[in-house]
PDB file of C-alpha atoms in Angstrom:
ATOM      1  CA  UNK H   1       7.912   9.131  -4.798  1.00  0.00           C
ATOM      2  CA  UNK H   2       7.080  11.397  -2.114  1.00  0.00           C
ATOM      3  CA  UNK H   3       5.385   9.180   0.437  1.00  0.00           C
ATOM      4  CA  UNK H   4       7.232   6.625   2.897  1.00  0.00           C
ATOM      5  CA  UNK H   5       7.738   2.842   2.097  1.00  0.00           C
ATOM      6  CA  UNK H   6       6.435   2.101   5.089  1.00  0.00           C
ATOM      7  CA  UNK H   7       3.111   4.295   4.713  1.00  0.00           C
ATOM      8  CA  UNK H   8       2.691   2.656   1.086  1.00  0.00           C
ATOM      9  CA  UNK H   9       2.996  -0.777   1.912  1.00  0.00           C
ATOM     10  CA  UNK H  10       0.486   0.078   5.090  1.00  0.00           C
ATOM     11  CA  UNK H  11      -2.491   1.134   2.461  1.00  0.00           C
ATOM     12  CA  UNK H  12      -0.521  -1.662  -0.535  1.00  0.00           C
ATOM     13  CA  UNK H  13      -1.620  -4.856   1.703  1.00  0.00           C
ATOM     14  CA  UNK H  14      -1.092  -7.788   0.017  1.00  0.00           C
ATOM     15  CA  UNK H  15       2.409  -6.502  -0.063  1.00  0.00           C
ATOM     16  CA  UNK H  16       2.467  -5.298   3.596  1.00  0.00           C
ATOM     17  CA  UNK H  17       0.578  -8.268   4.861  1.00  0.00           C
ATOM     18  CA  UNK H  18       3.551 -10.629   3.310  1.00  0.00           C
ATOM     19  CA  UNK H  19       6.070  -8.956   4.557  1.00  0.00           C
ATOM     20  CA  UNK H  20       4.773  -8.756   7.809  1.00  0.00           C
ATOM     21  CA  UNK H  21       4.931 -12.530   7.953  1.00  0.00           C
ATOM     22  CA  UNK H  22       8.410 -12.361   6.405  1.00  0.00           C
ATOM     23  CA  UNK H  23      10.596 -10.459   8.893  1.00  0.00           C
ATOM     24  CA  UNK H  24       9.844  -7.091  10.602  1.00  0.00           C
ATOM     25  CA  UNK H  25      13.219  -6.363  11.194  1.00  0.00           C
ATOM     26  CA  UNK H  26      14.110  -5.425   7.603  1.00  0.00           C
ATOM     27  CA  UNK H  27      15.888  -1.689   6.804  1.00  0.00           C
ATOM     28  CA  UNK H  28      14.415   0.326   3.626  1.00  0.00           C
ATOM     29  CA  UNK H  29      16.518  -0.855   1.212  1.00  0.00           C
ATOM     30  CA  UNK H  30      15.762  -4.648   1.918  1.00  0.00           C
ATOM     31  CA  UNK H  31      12.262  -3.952   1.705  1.00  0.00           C
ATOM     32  CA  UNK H  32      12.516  -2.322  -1.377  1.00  0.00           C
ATOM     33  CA  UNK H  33      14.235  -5.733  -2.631  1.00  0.00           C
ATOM     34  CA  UNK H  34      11.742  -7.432  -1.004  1.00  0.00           C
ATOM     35  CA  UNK H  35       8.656  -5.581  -2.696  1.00  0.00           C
ATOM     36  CA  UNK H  36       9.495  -5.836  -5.858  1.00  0.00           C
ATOM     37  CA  UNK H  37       9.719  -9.835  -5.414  1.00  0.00           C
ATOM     38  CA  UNK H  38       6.369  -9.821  -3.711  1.00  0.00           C
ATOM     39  CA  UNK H  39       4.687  -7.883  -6.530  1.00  0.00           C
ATOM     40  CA  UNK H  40       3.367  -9.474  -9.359  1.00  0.00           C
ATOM     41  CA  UNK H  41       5.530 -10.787 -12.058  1.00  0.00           C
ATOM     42  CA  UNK H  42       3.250 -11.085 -15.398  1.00  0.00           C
ATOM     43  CA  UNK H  43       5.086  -9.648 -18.425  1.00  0.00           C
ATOM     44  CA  UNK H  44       2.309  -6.773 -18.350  1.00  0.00           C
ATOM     45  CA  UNK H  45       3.105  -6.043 -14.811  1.00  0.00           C
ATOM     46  CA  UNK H  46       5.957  -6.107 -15.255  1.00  0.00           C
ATOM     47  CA  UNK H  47       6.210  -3.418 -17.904  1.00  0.00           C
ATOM     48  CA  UNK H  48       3.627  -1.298 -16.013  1.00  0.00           C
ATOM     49  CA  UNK H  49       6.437  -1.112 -12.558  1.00  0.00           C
ATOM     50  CA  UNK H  50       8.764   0.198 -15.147  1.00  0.00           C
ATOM     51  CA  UNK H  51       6.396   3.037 -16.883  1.00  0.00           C
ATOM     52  CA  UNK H  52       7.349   0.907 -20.037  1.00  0.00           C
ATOM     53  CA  UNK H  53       4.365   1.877 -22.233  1.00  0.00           C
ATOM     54  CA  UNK H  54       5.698   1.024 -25.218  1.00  0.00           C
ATOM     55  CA  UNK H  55       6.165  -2.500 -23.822  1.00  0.00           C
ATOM     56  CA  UNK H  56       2.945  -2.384 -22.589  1.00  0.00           C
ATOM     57  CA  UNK H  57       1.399  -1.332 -26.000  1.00  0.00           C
ATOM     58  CA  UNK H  58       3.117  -4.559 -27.637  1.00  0.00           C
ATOM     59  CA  UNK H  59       2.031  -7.182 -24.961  1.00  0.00           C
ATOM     60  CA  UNK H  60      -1.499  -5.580 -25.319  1.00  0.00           C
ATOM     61  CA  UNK H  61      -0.763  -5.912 -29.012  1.00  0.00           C
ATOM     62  CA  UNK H  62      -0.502  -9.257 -28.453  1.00  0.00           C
ATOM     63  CA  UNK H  63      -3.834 -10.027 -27.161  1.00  0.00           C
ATOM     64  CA  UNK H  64      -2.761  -9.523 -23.144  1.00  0.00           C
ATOM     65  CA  UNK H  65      -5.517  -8.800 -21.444  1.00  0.00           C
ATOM     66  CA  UNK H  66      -5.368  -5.353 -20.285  1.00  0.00           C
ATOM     67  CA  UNK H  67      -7.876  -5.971 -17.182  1.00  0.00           C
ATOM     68  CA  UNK H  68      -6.090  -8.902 -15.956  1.00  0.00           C
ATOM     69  CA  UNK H  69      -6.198  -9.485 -11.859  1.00  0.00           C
ATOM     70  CA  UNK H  70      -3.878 -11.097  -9.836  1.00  0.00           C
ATOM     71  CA  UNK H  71      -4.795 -13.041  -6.619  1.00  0.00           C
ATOM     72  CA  UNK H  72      -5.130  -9.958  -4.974  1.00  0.00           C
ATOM     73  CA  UNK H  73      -7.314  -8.474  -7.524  1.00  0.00           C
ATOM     74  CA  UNK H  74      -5.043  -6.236  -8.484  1.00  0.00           C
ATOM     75  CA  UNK H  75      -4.281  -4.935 -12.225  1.00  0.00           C
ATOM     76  CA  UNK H  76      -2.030  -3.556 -13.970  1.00  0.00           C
ATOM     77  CA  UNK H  77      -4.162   0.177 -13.667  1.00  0.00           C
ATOM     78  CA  UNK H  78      -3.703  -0.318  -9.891  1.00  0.00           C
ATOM     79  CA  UNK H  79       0.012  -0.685 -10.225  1.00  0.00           C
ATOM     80  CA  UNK H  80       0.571   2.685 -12.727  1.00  0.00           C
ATOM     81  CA  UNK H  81      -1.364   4.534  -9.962  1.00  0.00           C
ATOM     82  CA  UNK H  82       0.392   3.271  -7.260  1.00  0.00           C
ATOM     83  CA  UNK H  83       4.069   3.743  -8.662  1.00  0.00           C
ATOM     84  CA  UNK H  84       2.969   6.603 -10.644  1.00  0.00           C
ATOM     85  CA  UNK H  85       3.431   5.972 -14.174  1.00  0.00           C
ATOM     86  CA  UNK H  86       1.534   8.243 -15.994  1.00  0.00           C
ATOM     87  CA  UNK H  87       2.593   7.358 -19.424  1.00  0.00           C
ATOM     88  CA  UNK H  88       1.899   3.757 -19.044  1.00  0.00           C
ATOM     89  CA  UNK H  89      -1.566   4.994 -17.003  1.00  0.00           C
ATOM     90  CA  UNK H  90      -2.407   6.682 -20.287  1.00  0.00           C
ATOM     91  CA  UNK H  91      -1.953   3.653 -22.574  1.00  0.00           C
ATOM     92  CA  UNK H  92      -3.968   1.381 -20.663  1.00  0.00           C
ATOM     93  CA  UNK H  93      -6.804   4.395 -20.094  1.00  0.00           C
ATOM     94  CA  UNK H  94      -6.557   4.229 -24.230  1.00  0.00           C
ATOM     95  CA  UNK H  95      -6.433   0.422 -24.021  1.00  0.00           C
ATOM     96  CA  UNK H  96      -9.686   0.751 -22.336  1.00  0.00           C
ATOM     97  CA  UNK H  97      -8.842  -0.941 -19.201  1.00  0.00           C
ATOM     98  CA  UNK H  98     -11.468  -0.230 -16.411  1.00  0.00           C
ATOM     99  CA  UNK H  99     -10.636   2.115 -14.208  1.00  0.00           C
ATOM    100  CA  UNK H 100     -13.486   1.376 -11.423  1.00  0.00           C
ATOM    101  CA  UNK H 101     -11.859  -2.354 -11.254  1.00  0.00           C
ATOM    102  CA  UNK H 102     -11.667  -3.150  -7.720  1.00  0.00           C
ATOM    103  CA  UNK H 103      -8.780  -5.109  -5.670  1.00  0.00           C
ATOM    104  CA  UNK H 104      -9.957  -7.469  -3.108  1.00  0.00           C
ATOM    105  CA  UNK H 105     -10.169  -4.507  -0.420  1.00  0.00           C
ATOM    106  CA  UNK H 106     -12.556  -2.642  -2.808  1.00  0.00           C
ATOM    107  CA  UNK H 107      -9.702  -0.093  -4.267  1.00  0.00           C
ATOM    108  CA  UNK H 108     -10.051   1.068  -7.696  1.00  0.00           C
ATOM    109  CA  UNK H 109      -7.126   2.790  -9.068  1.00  0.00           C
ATOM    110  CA  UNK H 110      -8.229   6.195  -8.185  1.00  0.00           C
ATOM    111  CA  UNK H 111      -7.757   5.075  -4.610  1.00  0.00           C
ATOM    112  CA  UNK H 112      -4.126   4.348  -5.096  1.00  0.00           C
ATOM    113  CA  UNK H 113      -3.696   7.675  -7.126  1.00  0.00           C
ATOM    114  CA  UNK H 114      -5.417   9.256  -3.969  1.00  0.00           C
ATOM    115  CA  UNK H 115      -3.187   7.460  -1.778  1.00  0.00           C
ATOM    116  CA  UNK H 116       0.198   8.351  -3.574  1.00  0.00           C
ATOM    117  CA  UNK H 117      -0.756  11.905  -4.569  1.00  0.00           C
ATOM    118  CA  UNK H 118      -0.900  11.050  -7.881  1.00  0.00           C
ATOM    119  CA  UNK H 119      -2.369  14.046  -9.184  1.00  0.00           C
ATOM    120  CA  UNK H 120      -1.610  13.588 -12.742  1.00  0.00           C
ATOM    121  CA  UNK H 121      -3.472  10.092 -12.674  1.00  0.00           C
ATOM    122  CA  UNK H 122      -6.181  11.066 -10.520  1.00  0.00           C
ATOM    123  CA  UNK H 123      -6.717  13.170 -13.470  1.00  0.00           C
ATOM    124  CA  UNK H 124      -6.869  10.845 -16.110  1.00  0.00           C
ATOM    125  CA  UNK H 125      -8.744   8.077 -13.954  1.00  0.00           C
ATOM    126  CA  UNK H 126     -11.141  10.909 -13.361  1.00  0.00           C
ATOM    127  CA  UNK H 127     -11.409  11.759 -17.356  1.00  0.00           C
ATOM    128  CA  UNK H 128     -12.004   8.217 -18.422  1.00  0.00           C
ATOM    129  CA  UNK H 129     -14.942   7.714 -15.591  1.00  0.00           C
ATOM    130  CA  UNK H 130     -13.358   6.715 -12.501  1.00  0.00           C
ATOM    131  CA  UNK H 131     -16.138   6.412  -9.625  1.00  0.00           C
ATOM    132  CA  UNK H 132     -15.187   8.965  -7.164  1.00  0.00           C
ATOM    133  CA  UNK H 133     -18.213   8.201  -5.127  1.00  0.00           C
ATOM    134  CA  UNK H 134     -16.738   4.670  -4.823  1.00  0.00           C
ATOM    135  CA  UNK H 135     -16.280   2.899  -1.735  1.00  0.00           C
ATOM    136  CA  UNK H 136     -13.849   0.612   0.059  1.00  0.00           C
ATOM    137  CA  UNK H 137     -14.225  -1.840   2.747  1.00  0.00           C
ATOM    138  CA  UNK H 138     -14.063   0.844   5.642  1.00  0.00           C
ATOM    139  CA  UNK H 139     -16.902   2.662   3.345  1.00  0.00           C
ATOM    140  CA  UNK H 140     -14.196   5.234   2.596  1.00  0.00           C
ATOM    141  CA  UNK H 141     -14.146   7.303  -1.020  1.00  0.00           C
ATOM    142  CA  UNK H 142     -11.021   8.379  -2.806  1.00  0.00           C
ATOM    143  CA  UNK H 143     -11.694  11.672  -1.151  1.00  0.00           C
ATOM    144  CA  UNK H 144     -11.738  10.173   1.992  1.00  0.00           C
ATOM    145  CA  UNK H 145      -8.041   8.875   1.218  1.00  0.00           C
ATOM    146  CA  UNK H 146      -6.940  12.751  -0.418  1.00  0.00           C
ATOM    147  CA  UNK H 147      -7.601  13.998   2.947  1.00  0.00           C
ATOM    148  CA  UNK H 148      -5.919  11.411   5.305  1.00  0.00           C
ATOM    149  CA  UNK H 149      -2.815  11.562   3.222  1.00  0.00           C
TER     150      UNK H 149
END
């Protein structure tokens, strides 16, 4: 990726937000470690961190639900924007996961594609309907993010 942990987990915050209250004094690495413990851990989110899509295409075979939310509202759309995994983005686009689902700060994917200069999903969020007029808490639009990052 070519952004910053530290500038991720800023815009990520109910990752940032527990490991604030963890311990600040932690190098990259051991936030790294740390991260991928905070995340969530369903067997579809699972497969999502890891761009698995053909993983992800037999859980969803399996009647999991592809626009399932976590206590942070995120899904598993969220997560292939933010980590960038574009063939497991495609899948769940296919899967007809919704792609204007928003977190509980009001981010749909296509703000995490913004964020992480996902260009390839910003794409695909954008050809399956993604709401670029959408806004977040601050009353900011994906565009809004493509320019501050």
């Amino acid at each position: 990726m070519s952004h910053t942990v530290e500038s991720s987990l800023s815009f990520f915050s109910p990752v940032s937000s527990k490991l604030a209250s963890s311990n600040t004094n932690k190098n990259e690495k051991e936030i790294n470690q740390t991260t991928e413990v905070l995340l969530p851990l369903s067997p579809l989110f699972d497969a999502t961190i890891d761009d698995d899509y053909l993983a992800v295409q037999s859980l969803l075979s399996k009647n999991y639900d592809v626009n399932t939310k976590d206590i942070d509202g995120i899904t598993a759309l969220h997560l292939c924007a933010f980590f960038n995994c574009v063939a497991t983005c495609d899948t769940l686009c296919a899967r007809r996961a919704f792609v204007n689902a928003k977190d509980n700060q009001l981010l749909t994917p296509l703000f995490y594609a913004c964020k992480t200069n996902c260009s390839t999903i910003v794409r695909t969020l954008v050809d399956h309907g993604a709401d670029c007029d959408a806004q977040n808490k601050n009353w900011q639009t994906p565009l809004h993010i493509c320019a501050l990052s």
